mmCIF file of C-alpha atoms in Angstrom:
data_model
loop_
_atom_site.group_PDB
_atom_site.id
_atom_site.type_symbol
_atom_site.label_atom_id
_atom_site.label_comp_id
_atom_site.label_asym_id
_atom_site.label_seq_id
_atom_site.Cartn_x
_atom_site.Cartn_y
_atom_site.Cartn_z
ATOM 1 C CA UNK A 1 59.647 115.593 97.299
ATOM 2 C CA UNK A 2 60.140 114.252 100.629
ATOM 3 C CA UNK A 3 57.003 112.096 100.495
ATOM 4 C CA UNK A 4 57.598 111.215 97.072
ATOM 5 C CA UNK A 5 56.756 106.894 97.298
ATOM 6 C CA UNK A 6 60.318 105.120 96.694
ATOM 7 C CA UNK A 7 60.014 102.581 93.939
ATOM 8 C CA UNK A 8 62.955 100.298 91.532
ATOM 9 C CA UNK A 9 64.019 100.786 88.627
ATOM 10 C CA UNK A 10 65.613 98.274 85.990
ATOM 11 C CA UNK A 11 67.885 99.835 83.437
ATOM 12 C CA UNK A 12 68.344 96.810 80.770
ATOM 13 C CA UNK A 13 69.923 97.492 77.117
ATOM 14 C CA UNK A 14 71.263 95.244 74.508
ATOM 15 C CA UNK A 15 74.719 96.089 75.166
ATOM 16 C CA UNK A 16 76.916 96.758 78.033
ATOM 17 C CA UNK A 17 77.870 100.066 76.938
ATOM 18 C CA UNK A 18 74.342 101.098 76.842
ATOM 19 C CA UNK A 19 73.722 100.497 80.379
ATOM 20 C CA UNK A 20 76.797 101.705 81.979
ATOM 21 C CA UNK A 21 75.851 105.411 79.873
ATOM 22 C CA UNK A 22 72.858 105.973 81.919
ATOM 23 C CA UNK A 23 74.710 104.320 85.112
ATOM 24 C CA UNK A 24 77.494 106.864 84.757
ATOM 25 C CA UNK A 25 74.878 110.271 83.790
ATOM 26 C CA UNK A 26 73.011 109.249 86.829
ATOM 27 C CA UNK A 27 76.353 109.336 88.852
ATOM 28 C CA UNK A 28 77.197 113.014 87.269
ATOM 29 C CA UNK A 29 73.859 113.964 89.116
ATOM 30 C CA UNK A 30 74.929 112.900 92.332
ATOM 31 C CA UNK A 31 72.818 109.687 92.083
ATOM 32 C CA UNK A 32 74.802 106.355 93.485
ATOM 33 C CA UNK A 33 72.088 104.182 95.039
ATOM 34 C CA UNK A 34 72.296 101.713 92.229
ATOM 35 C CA UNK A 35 73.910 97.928 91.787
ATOM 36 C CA UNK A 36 75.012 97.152 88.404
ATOM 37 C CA UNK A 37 75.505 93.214 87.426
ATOM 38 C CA UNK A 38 77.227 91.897 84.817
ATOM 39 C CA UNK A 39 80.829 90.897 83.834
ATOM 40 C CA UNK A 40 83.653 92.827 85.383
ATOM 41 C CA UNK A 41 85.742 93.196 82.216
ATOM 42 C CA UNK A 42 82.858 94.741 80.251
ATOM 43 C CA UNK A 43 81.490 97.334 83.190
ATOM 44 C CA UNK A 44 83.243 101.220 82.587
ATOM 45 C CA UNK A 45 85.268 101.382 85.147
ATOM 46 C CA UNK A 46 83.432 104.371 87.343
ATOM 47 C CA UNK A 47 80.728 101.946 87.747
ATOM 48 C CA UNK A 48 82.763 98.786 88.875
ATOM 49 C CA UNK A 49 82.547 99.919 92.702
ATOM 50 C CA UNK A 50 78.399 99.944 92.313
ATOM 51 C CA UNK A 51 78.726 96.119 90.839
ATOM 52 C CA UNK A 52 77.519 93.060 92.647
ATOM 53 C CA UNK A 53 79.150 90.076 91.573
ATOM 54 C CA UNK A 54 77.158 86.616 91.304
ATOM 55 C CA UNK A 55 78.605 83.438 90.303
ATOM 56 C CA UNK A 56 76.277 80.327 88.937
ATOM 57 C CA UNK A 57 78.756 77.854 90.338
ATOM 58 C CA UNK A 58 79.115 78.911 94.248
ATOM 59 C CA UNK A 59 77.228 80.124 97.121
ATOM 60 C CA UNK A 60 80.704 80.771 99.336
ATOM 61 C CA UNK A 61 80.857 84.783 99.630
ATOM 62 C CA UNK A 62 84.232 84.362 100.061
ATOM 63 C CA UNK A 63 85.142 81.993 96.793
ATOM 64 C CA UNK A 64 83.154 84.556 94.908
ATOM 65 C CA UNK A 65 84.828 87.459 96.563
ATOM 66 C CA UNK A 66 88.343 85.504 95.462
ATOM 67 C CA UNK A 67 87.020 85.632 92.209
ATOM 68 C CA UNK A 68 86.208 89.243 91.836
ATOM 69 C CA UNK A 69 89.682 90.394 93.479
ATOM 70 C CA UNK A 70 91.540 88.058 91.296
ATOM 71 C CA UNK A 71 89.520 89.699 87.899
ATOM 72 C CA UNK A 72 89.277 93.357 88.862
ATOM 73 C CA UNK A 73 93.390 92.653 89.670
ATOM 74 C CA UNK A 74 93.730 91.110 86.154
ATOM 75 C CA UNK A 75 91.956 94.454 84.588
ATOM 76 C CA UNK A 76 94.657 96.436 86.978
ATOM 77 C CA UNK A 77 97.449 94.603 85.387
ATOM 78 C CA UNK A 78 96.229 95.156 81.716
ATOM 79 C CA UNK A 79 95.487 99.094 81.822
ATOM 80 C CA UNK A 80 96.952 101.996 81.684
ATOM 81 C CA UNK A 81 94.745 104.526 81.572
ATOM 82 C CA UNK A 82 95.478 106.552 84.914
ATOM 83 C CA UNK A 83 91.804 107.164 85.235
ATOM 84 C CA UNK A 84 90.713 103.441 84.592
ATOM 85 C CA UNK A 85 92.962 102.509 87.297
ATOM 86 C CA UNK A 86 91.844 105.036 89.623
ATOM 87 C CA UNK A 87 88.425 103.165 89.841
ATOM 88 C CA UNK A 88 89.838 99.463 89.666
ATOM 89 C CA UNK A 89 91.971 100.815 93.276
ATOM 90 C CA UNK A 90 88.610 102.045 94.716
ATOM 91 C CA UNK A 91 86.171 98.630 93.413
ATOM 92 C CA UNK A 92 89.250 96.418 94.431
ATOM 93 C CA UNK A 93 89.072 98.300 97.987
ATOM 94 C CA UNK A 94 85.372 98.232 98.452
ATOM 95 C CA UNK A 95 85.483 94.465 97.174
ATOM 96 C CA UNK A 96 87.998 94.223 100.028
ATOM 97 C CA UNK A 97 86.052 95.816 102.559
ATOM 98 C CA UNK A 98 82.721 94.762 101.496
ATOM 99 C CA UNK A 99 82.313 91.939 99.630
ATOM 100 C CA UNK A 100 81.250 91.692 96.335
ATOM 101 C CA UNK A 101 77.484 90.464 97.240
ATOM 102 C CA UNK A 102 77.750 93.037 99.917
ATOM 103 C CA UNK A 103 76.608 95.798 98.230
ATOM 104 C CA UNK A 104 74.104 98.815 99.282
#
């Protein structure tokens, strides 16, 4: 409902895989207004656009920006699955566009 109160949710599992299952149902429903964190190599690759990328040793947007282009391009390199690659394009775009701590 339209006056339904908007609250958070935190989706937390003991494994990677785990999270990035509901992550990915909720985008077959037409649901995208999430941010996923965690490490790039271990996020499915449909969610990678939706993740915000921290890093414990810098506050520079643009260092940690550097450092999500230059692992998402790694992952690029090392796959060949046509539809893996697909999303690496579009989260190395949006990364491009937006930032990594740019996010929704």
């Amino acid at each position: 409902a339209a006056d339904a109160p908007q609250g958070r949710i935190l989706v937390s599992a003991a494994t990677n895989v785990a999270v990035d299952t509901i992550l990915m149902r909720l985008l077959e429903t037409g649901y995208d207004e999430f941010i996923r964190i965690g490490c790039l190599k271990k996020i499915a690759k449909p969610v990678l656009k939706y993740t915000l990328k921290e890093s414990a040793t810098s506050d520079n947007d643009d260092k940690v920006d550097g450092e999500a282009l230059k692992e998402l391009n790694s992952i690029l390199r090392t796959t060949k699955d046509q539809a893996e690659i697909v999303h690496l394009r579009e989260a190395i775009s949006d990364c491009n566009a937006k930032g990594m701590k740019e996010r929704k």
